[in-house]
CSV table of C-alpha atoms in Angstrom, one decimal:
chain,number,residue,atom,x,y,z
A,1,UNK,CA,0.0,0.0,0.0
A,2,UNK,CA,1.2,3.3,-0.9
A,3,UNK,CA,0.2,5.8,1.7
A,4,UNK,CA,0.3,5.4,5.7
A,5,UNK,CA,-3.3,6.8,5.6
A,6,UNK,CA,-4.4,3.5,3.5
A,7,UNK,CA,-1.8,1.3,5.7
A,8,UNK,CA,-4.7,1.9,8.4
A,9,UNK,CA,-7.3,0.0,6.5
A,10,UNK,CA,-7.8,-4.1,7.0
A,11,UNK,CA,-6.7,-6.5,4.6
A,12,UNK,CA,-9.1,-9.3,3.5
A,13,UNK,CA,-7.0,-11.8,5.0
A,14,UNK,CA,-6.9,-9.7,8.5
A,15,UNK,CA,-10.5,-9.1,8.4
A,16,UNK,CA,-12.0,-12.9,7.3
A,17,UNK,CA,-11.6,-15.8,8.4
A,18,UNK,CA,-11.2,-19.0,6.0
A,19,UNK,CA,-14.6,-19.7,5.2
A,20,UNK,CA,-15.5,-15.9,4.6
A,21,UNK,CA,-13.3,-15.1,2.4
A,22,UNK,CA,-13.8,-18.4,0.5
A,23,UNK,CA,-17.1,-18.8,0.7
A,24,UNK,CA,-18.5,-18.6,-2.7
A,25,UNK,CA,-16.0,-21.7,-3.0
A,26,UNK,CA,-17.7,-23.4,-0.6
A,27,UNK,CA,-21.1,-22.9,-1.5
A,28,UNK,CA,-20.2,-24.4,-5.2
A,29,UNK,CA,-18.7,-26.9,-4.0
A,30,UNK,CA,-21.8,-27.7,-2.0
A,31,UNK,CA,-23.8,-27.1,-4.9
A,32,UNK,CA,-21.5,-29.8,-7.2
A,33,UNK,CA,-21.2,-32.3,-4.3
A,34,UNK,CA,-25.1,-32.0,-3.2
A,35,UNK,CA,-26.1,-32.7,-7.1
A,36,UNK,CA,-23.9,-35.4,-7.0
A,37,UNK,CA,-25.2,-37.1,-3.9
A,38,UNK,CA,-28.5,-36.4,-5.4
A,39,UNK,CA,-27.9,-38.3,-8.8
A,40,UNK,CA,-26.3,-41.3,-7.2
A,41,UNK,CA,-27.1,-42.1,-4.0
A,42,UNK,CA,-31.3,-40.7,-4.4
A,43,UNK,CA,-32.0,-42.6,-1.3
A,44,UNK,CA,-30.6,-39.6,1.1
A,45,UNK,CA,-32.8,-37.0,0.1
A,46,UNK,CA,-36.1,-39.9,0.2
A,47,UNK,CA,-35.3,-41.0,3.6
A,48,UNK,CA,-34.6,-37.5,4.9
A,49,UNK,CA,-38.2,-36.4,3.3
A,50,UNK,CA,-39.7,-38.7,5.8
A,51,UNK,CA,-38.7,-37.0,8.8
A,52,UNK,CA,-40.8,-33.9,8.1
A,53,UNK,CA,-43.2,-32.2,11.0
A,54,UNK,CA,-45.9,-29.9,9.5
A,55,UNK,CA,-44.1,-29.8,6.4
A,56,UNK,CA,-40.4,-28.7,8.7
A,57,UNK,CA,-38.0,-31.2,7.6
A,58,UNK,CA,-36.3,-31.7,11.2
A,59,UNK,CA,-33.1,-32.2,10.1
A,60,UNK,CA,-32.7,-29.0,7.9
A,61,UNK,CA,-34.6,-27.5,11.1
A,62,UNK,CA,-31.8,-28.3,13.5
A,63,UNK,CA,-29.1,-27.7,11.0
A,64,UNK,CA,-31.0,-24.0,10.4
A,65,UNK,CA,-30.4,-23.4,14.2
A,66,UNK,CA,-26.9,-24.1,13.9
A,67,UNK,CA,-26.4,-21.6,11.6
A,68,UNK,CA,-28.4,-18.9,13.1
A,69,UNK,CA,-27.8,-19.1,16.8
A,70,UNK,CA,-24.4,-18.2,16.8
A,71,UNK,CA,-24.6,-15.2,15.2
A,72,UNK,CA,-27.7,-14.4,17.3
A,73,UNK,CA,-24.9,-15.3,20.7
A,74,UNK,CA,-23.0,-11.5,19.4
A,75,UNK,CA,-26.2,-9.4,19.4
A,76,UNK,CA,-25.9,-6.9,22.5
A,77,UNK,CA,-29.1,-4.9,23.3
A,78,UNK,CA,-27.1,-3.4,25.6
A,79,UNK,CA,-25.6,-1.5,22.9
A,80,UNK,CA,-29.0,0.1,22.0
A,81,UNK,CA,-28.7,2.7,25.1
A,82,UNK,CA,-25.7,4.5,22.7
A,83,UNK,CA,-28.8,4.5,20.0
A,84,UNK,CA,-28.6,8.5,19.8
A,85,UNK,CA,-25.0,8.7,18.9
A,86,UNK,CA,-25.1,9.6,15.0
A,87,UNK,CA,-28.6,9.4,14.7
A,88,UNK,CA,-28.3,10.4,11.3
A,89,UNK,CA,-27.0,7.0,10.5
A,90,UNK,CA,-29.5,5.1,11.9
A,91,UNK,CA,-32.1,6.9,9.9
A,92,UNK,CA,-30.4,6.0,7.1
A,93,UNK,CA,-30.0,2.0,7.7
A,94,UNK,CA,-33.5,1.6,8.9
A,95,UNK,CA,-35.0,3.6,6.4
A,96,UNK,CA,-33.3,2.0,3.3
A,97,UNK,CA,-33.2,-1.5,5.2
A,98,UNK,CA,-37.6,-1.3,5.5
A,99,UNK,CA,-39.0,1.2,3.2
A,100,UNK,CA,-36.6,0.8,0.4
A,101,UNK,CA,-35.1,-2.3,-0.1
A,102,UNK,CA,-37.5,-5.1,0.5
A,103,UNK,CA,-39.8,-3.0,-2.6
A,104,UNK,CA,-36.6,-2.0,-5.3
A,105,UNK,CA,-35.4,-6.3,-4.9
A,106,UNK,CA,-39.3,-6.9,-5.8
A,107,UNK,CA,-39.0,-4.3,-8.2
A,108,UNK,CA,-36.2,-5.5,-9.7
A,109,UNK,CA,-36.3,-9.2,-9.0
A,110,UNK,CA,-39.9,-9.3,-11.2
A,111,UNK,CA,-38.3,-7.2,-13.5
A,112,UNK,CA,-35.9,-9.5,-14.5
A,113,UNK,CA,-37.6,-12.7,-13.2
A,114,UNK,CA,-40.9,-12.2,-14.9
A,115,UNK,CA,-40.2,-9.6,-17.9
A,116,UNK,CA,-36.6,-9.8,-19.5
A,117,UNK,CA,-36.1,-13.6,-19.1
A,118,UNK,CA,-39.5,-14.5,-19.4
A,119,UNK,CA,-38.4,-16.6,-22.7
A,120,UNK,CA,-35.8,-18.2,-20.8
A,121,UNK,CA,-37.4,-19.0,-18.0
A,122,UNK,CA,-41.0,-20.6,-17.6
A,123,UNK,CA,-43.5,-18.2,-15.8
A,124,UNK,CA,-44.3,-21.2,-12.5
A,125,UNK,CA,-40.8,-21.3,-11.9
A,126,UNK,CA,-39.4,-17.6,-12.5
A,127,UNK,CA,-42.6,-16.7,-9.4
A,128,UNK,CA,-40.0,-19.6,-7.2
A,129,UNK,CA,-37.3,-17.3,-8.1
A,130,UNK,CA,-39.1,-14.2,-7.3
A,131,UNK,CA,-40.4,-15.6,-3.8
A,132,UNK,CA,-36.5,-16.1,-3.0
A,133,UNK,CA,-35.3,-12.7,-4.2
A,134,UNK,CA,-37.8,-11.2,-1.6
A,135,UNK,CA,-37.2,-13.6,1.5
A,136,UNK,CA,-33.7,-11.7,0.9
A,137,UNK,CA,-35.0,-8.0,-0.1
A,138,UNK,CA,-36.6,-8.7,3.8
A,139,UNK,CA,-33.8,-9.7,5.8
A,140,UNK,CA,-31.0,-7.3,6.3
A,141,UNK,CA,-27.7,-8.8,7.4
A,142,UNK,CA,-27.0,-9.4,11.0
A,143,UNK,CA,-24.0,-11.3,11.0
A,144,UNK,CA,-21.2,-10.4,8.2
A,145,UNK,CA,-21.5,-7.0,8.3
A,146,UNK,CA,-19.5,-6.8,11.2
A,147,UNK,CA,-16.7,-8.0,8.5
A,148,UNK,CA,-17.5,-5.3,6.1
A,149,UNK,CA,-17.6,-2.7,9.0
A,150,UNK,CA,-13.6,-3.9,9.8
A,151,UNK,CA,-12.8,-4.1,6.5
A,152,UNK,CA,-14.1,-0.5,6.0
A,153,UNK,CA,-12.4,0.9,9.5
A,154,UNK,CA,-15.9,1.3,10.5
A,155,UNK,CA,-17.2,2.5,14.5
A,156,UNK,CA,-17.5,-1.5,16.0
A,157,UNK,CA,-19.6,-0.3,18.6
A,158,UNK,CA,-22.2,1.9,16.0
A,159,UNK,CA,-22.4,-1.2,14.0
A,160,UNK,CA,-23.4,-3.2,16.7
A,161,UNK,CA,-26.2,-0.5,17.8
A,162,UNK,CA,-27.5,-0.6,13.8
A,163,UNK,CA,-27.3,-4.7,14.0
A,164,UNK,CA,-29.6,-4.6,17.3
A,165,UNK,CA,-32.3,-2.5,15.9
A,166,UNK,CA,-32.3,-3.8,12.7
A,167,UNK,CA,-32.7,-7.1,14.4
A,168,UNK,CA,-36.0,-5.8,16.6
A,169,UNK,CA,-37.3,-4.4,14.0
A,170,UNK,CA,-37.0,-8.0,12.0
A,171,UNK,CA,-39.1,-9.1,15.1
A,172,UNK,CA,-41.9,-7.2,14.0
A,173,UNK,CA,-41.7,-6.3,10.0
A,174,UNK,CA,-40.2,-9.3,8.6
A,175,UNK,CA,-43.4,-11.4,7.8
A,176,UNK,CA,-46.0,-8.6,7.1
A,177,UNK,CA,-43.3,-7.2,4.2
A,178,UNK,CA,-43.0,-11.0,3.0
A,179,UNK,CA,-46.3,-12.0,3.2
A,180,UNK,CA,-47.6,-8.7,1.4
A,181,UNK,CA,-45.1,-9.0,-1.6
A,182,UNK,CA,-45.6,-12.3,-2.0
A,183,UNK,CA,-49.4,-11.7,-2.1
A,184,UNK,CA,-48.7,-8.8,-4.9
A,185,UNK,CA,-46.4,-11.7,-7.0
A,186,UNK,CA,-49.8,-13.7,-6.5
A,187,UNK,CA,-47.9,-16.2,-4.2
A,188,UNK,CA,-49.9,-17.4,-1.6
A,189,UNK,CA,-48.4,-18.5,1.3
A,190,UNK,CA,-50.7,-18.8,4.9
A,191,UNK,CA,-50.3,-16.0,7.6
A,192,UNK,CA,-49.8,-18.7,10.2
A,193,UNK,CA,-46.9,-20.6,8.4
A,194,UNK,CA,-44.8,-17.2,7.5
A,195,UNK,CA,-45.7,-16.7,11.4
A,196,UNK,CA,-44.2,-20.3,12.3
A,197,UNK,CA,-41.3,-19.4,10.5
A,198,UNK,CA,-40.1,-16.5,12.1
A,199,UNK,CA,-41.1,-17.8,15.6
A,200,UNK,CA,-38.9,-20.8,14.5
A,201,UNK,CA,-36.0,-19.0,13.0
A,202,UNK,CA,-35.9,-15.5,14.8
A,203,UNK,CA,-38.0,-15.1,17.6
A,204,UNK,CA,-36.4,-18.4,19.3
A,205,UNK,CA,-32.8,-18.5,18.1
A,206,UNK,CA,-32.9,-14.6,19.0
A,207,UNK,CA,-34.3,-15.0,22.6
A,208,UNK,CA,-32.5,-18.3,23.1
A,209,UNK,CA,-28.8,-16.1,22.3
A,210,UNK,CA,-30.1,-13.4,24.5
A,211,UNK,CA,-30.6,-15.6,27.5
A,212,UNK,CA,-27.6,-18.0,26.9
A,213,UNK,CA,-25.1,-14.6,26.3
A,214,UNK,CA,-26.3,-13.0,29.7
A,215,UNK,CA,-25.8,-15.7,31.5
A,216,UNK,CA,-22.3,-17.1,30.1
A,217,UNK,CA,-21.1,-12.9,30.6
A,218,UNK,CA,-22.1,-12.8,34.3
A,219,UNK,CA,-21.1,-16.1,35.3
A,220,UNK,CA,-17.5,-15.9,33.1
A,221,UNK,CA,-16.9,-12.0,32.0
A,222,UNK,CA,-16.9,-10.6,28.9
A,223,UNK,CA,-13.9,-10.9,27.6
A,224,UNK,CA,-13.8,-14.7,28.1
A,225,UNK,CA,-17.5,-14.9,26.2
A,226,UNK,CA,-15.8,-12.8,23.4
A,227,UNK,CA,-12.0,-14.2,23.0
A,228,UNK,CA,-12.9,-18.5,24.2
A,229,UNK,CA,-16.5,-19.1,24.0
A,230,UNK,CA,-17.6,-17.3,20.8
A,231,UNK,CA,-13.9,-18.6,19.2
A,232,UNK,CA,-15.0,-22.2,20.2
A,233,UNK,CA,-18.6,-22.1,18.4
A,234,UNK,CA,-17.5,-20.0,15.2
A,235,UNK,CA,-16.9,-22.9,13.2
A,236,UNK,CA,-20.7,-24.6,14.2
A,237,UNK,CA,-22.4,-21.3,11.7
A,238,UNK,CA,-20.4,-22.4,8.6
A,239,UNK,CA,-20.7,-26.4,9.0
A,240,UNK,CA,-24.4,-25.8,9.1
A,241,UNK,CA,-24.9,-23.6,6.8
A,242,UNK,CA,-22.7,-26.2,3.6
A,243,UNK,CA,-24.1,-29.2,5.4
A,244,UNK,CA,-27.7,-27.5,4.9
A,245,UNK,CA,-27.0,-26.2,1.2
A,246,UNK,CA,-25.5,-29.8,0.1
A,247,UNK,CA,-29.0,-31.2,1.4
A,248,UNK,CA,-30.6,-28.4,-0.3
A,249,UNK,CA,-28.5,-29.6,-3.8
A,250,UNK,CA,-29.1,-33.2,-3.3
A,251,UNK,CA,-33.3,-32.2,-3.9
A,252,UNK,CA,-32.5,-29.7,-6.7
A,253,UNK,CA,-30.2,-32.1,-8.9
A,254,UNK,CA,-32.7,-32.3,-11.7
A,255,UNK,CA,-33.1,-28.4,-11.9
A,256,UNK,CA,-29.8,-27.6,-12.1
A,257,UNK,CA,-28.4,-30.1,-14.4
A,258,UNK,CA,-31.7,-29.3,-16.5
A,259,UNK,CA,-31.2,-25.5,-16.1
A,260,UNK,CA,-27.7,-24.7,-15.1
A,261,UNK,CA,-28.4,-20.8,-17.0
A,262,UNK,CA,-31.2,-19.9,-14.2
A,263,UNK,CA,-28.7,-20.1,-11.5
A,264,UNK,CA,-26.4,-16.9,-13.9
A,265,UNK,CA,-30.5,-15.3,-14.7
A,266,UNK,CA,-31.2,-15.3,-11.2
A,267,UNK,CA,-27.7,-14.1,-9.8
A,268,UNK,CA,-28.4,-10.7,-12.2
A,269,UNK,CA,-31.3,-8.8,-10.4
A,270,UNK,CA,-29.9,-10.1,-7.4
A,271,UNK,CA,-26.5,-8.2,-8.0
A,272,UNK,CA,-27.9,-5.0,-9.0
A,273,UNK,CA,-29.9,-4.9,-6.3
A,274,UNK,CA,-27.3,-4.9,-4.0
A,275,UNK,CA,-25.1,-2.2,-5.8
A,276,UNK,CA,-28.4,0.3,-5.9
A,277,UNK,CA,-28.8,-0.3,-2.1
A,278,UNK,CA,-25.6,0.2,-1.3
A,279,UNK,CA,-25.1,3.5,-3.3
A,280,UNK,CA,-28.4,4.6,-2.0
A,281,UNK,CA,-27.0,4.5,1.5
A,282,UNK,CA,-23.9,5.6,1.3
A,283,UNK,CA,-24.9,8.3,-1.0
A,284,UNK,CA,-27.1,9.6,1.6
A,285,UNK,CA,-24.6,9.4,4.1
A,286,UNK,CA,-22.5,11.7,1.8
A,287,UNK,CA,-25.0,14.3,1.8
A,288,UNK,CA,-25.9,14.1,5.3
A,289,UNK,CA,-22.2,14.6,6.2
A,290,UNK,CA,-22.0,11.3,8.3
A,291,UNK,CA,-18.5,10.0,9.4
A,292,UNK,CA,-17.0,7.6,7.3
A,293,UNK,CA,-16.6,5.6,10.3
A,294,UNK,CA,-20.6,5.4,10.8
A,295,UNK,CA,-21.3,6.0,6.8
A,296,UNK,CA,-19.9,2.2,5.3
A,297,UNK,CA,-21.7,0.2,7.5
A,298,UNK,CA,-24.9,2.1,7.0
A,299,UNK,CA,-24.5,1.0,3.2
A,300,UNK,CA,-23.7,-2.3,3.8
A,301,UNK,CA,-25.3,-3.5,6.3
A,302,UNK,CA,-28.3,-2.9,3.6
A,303,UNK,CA,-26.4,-4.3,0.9
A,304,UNK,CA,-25.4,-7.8,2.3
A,305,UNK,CA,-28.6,-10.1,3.1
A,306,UNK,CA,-29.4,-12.4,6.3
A,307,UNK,CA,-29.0,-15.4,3.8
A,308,UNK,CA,-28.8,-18.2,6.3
A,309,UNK,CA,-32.7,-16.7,7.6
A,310,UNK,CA,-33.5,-16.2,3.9
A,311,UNK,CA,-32.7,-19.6,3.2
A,312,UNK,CA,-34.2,-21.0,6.6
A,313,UNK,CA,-37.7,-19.5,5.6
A,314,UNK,CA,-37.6,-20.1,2.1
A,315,UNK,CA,-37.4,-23.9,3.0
A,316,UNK,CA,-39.7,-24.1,5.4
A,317,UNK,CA,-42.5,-22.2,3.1
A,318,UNK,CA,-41.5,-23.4,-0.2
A,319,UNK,CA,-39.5,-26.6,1.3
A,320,UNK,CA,-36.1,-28.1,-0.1
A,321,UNK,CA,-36.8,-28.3,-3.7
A,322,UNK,CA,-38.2,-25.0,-4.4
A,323,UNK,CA,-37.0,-22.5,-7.0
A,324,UNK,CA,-37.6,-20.1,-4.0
A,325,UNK,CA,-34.9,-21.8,-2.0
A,326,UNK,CA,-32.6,-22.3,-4.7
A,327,UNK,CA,-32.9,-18.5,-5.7
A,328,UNK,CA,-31.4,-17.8,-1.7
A,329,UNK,CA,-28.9,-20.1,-2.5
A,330,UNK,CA,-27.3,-17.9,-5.2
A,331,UNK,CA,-28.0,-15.0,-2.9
A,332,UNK,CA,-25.0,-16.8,-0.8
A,333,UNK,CA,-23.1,-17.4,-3.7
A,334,UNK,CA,-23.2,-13.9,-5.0
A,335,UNK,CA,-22.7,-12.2,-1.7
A,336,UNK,CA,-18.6,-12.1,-0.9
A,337,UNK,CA,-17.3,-11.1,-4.3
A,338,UNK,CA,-20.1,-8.3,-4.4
A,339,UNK,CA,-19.2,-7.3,-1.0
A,340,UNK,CA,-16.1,-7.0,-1.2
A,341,UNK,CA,-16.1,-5.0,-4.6
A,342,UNK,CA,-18.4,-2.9,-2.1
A,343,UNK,CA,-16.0,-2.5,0.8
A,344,UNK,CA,-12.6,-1.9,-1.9
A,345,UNK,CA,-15.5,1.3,-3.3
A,346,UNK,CA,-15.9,2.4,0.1
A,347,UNK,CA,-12.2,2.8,1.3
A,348,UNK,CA,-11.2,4.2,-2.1
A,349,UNK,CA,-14.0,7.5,-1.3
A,350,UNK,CA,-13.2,7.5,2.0
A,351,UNK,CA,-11.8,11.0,1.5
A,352,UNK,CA,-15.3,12.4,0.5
A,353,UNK,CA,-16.5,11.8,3.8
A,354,UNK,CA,-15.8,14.1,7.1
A,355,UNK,CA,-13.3,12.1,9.6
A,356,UNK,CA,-15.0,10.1,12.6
């Protein structure tokens, strides 16, 4: 690096671990070694369709909870007392996060989905596609943003208050947004399952971290919570989540092999969405005169999606062989070389922004 100004900012290796920065690897090679299981040994995916509880597969259940509860284990409500530091920024993630982006990924997604690749894709399955795109317009990211924040020198401590909001307000706004663009795509799904869903996949991992991180602080300190116990469980969020998307391969063989161009048609609307949210956030920022510091995060954290829930829920409505869940899938794939194109965009204006 050239300048002892740009020394300061992360590398990629400092700032991710192994499976971060690698993890569009991983999820192909999930995707080549779940087709493969699916093709030759089809007796996996049959016998795990049996163990099924009002249409939850169990096992995808418990491998769902794996993913999510870790990252649930680092939210600190505490941190919502410093909520009127840089209120500007706040306004900016949780207005772009709930009014804006759920509507421009619709927007965009049945653009795409429905309209421009409607010869290429037939209209049943490009509606899967669309459901996915919106289970991940809903669900901002809760978990790798804390990379991008390091990546981008950004406030630690902010980024934790915008995680904990955005994650209350996900308590509350997640299934009515869902639930009412699925209804415009003319995709019904049932109030009370979209409800089971997030009870399943929010509500319980989210209380269940809350309790379970309280308890582990007062009885061993912080810094042992933060430096051995979270250390020690980091590597349970990736295991689930490649275990859960070969499973998810193993059902969606035939698609694939029969349609391998859907997976490059859906991974289109899906990017651009991400680079208008990000520029609409950060942009704002810019004219707001927000701190760099405060100003990255607030773009992506609205940028990156909460793909292991967007994959948790678009199983559990549309189940394991959906075009909805395969459309979350490619939400994963797409998200760390997007993100990071993102963060390298974000240190190289950093001068355009007032200091912290």
């Amino acid at each position: 690096m050239s300048t002892d100004k740009d020394s300061l900012v992360p590398t990629t290796s400092e700032g991710m671990g192994l499976f971060e920065r690698f993890l569009s690897v991983w999820v192909a090679f999930a995707i080549v070694l779940g087709i493969l299981l699916g093709q030759f040994l089809p007796v996996l995916p049959e016998t795990l369709s049996r163990f099924e509880y009002a249409q939850v597969s169990i096992p995808v259940a418990l491998l769902i909870w794996a993913m999510i509860f870790p990252m649930m284990l680092q939210i600190d409500f505490n941190s919502l007392l410093g909520v009127r530091r840089q209120p500007k920024g706040l306004v900016i993630t949780t207005t772009v996060n709930w009014l804006i982006k759920p509507f421009s990924m619709f927007f965009i997604a049945w653009f795409f989905l429905m309209i421009v690749f409607a010869p290429l894709i037939p209209a049943e399955k490009a509606r899967e596609y669309l459901a996915g795109a919106i289970l991940l317009g809903a669900a901002p990211c809760t978990a790798m943003v804390f990379v991008w924040s390091y990546l981008t020198r950004g406030d630690a401590a902010y980024t934790l208050v915008q995680v904990a909001l955005n994650d209350l307000i996900m308590l509350v706004a997640f299934a009515p947004i869902v639930v009412f663009l699925l209804d415009v795509s003319n995709i019904q799904v049932p109030w009370d399952t979209v409800v089971l869903s997030v009870v399943l996949y929010i509500v319980i991992p989210l209380g269940c971290g809350y309790v379970t991180r309280r308890a582990l602080i007062k009885r061993r300190g912080l810094e042992w919570f933060d430096t051995i116990f979270m250390k020690r469980i980091a590597p349970i969020t990736p295991t689930g989540l490649i275990i859960t998307l070969v499973l998810l391969f193993a059902f969606q063989g035939d698609v694939i092999i029969d349609n391998p161009l859907h997976i490059l048609l859906i991974a289109i609307p899906l990017t651009i969405q991400t680079f208008l949210i990000f520029f609409i956030a950060y942009g704002w920022a810019r004219t707001w005169n927000v701190p760099h510091s405060v100003a990255a995060p607030a773009g992506l954290i609205g940028a990156s999606n909460f793909f292991e829930l967007a994959v948790a829920v678009a199983i559990g409505l549309f189940g394991l062989q959906s075009g909805a869940a395969l459309a979350t899938v490619v939400g994963v794939l797409v998200e760390v070389p997007v993100m990071l194109m993102l963060v390298r965009i974000a240190n190289r204006t950093r001068k355009y922004f007032p200091a912290s």
